[in-house]
Steps between C-alpha positions, in 0.01 A plus 500: 500500500431667132787633336520798243828536320676682232839628424629751744776679653709249716473749781126531503423324816787617686416860421148454644634375835585848628163626450326206665724490825448877504134431548543210759756679681286781631390255746799300571632715815398280752652180688527159343341322784125498535514423873707830603550838397839666501616844428642595157851595448837344526520178740630596848798313660377147603185510302363161402414497131139382407508130412223525241572248214698612223369449138629302200530606129118420448415759792386206758676389807794302432860468388643634155253329251362232723207565738503425885214392746506844674211734486498874538321673789138512464383786261879571379519661166824424328567642135844406369700498172756254414730484176747241364608379166267724304210432723309763688239391755267741644333326795230592761455256793204533739448314842125455449455297818757368761501157288443654154715706274430624145703649250482679162808520256592670192801377311715591205739249337729637236586293210856444417459281190423697185437193299222353732327761697307417799155432393574746214591789709841637600367610859218248631268645767301283716254540807426253771350422821628288792344348814658332792354334808664420836431158616637528839719744695857438625525342839790436733602181300245532200590702200239732333330329202341686192354404161500735220348547145711752270361626184199275539301645210562637161813430299651284779850631380602501870251235614641318792356316818705427803505359858766645722619490860708761681642485835680783711805449733698728714806319562719616801804452313382734202370848542174596349231265354513188283209379283516174318256425188425191305220426253350310225405675167287414205484701144807753500604390840506141390669552180883444613625164634152349558484183743138398421214560253125520623253478228525671174544882496317581178564830310286756617264616193398855606473615135583852408265641773667342805355569857363151551588266801776250398365232737632210274827581588484554870739251697562298186796391306868483608593550869817688611662576835630852587653620806690816633621670826473860603705666798413836622690706750382852568427687169699251291375164356685218301331255272572191314283244327488194263234590235267260324417727222685426181386820322446287170319778317753772589815318429397297180235708303593862632850442575468746804782351663723207553402279791826352624406396854224387728616736777398877582662717757400840625567774756231736611488817720220649694540869395232604721197346687311501186747452208733208433745470227674177363775411261544126363702290310262254303550171298863535473502768248260804597501788731133616639362768726175542712331793683245418750240711690277370769232725662203388726188691524473459862781724571523850340825707458411723772257541801177658399484864621140580599451792726386387855130510583340720749443301808121435612419707802207333712207722536515442890811736500331795310119442512466502873202750483179280478350791263749430247348139433165649394372393172332829434768591246356245235185698458692795371593522151751758575650298759535199265637681212769655763604143591504385153737776400716420813539159398579563148788714633623229743497215240670732251802510722523121459461514129165374503176679325179522671223387240200544735396464856174392670462627848258378770489551880716194584608372149695622186580366176786653309588417145859557414718514176849355570745680249825424728524169640520150316337340821157556548515395859756766560244750352224373700714532827589855420142583448399357820735711668412807340131425597596457860643860497231676341164333553298607810518272795159367456598319193590142600459297178738549206432381145798558260443444134798474246374642168647485155338725261206579707435130530492360853720197514427380875414630826697446821308538829651551827428648842687841608541351847700210362699731307593691807558191706720294278747729327771404753404148525776251477300328224334812368480388125319177575291652790347770296441265212323254736232753604468662138270380241523540105178536329356559152527896453179550331388843347575811696191614718287772328570729814880478436696817489694505202844683532467847298868486417515201272231524253521622242878419498758532220846366510813461264832328522786451275688149540761302310397194314692193367356284231715181439474245214668150568649236289527666165740264326730770374488718818388288788401791724340814357394807709325831446513771773306834542271684700109470584302802561194386698206687607181395685173668577253373763152680496352291764551199692529174279557713182834568336616628178874440417746491222884499431706654205833307447811652364773249387849643564694218395461127388545232248189297525394660157787311337357155615386235250155529335218313628372169324226275584221279379271676732389864506804712614365615835842514677774408237466834325654660806790634273275718316356663820864585598564726187354794658661740775208693620186304582154504687592210718142480657193705561193358659208547733438278808203425718540287806212406733362233730189330360439294795630307818849352429489655122700737328471648155697706239421646161754655288485682152767629297864422392611244736855441369724591216352217284129498595206707600124417537250413778579299811262368777585302799351362802668313814362301777736491787411437866762684732542181711513250220798372303276462186416763260303483173481740216405584159599743234362573158675740250411627142848641376633638179865497398646870512686651211888448521568873563280478813309805443111498495442262188442132484568215264261254359527218754264467791406218720273418798724337764422429866571249796379328775741500786550295829752620743622289821719602767741219601722471814840689496325812305456301179227575273374259238321661219271345206373730219280325236357656209560665147833679402612770278548280196165327540644184665315343791692354798625576861792640666633328812739713737668479839630813668685529814465835687724610799368734783747769378346502142718277300328283242632208316310259294453300182206418246407307191217512266329211312251583216348327199760637293755206370866524562555531131253803469633643810850499376843520697414384868203302436311680771526808703703500851710733705643616798367832704696687740418816697748679738350790731698827491441508866715195534776639294530864655377425850235774490123475490355447133222322345687477148691203367713377217346221313587284202352195308746288326366255221730278336342609175221756438221353262137581418317186660385535868517888503293727722435858496659696763219709682621735757358458851399140509331428841636215679841594564409816684193333677712221612759738667236631735323174591520284787797255405738769405397731794561233752833384348626861558332566835846588650502819313173610647713681761773633290 
């Protein structure tokens, strides 16, 4: 990956680790194993410590420096930090699929040779990606086998490929568990005591920009064996390995350490179910340390505390008088308004807001706004219970429409009699969903009774914010913190006026490096925007509506984000029962003044994209956005996102445009990792808020989009068939 270097304090990378781990550790208080949940706290007597694979100095499952063939549990999220001989490695390992692991790494190497600085810098920083594939699982007699590519793009400083096998034993004569690992390595892992050569491994020519795939190096050149053994018993573990990495660059040019031996040794301690610590003796001359955190989105730190719902009471137990089943009430405006008000109060007890209700003699449509629960299925279930308590006995058909900003996202239709009959069924969740249908919401009927309490509506909130900046070569992690004062006014369904004033309390993003680019500086002048403490972060008016069947539309005018304002329009086609969605967005934007008040700079651009969204198995979403970006470049962004039912989202993206690698600059093209952790997962209390971040190896100007608030697809998808069905178990919660 691309490298940006300059003379900097030797402790710069180490100083950033605490801040990084503080962010990740907020989600670290759950068990290591993805297969079972265990309580927090000290291990009880006789407790069997989780056998999740430990990590090596590169943050991958392995020994000390060398990899193993083990895979983490599916969806495991494992940040770690390792340090030895002036090298600090900040690693992020993610088990994207049961057979596929991906990783991002940020490394600092301190130079100890004043006469020959490493690439001209006393501290050299490098960013790189890894990928590893499991070829087959471990069997009774067969070892697990994996193949991996380390630092497979960019500078190739840590470029390595390997094939490795691992076998686990539990010998009767020895307590605990024994793992034997052996493999063959290329690149760095083939640089010590090679036994063969396969083809020619040319020097990768990534230029000054980096970021290109080094395919001409993969599995070529010298091949060397490596091996190791790991023994674990309770919280303790011992490791020993034979390393095939000669550390040529670090020992000869940087003179970071003296490599005297091919063997490494380590001792590790499982300090908690999430945190593992290690100390090591490496290459006969150096001491090293690691800290590893492993967490899994499937297992929150605490059980979700949701108030118990009110049981459904069958009409047969309270409406035995035949006169009560009359439909005459539906002809009285006064009676319908009374029912509306009672229903609004019942929904309010469950944290739901009644947008409108359409009442007929035997059917009712209710449009609700869910402000409490992340699961729309749970909100639909609570609304159905409220309807069963309040509506007259003659109403048999329920139509529940989850809404966002006055826009109906879908309609769940079910019979009241099914609700009464299936609540205590052994397979209640599957049973109710088998008789329910999900349809297009359509527009609210003309005769709908709109709730008088919510329009017009004005709300305010104060919340903290964090604005990080990554990989500045002098300070790898910068951060601004402060508070946002948000205000919102909804004059009618589908309309919203919103804004936010931001007050920075502390931060050092303003001290970052100035931007430089051959392209218009549409993002690299972020340092200039960070100079001001009190700013108008956004101020806009938005209109949402349904122009037709399976169609959703949005128009937004104002200051969208701290850098841009203008006019934005979007249309989305998304059938409720289809995995495919198609959308188009067109924006005219102008760059805002650095002080983020009401003024604009000279730069303006028309930008827009056509988008395709495809829902894949296991809650994966593939998205392609093709069009024109902020710098005027044309191309497409490809992204893959995995969403968990509890709201966790993890994915990656890359953008290719008509800008050349030289004109783009460092990194060659835009790419990154996105992560979103729901607050409800952390706190165990219902909430729709989440903590999200996007990590780019480098922020440049090519392939950049304007951040428009309220884009449609994410909210619409959450209330469509696949998402509702995936969470059908929450209907009765």
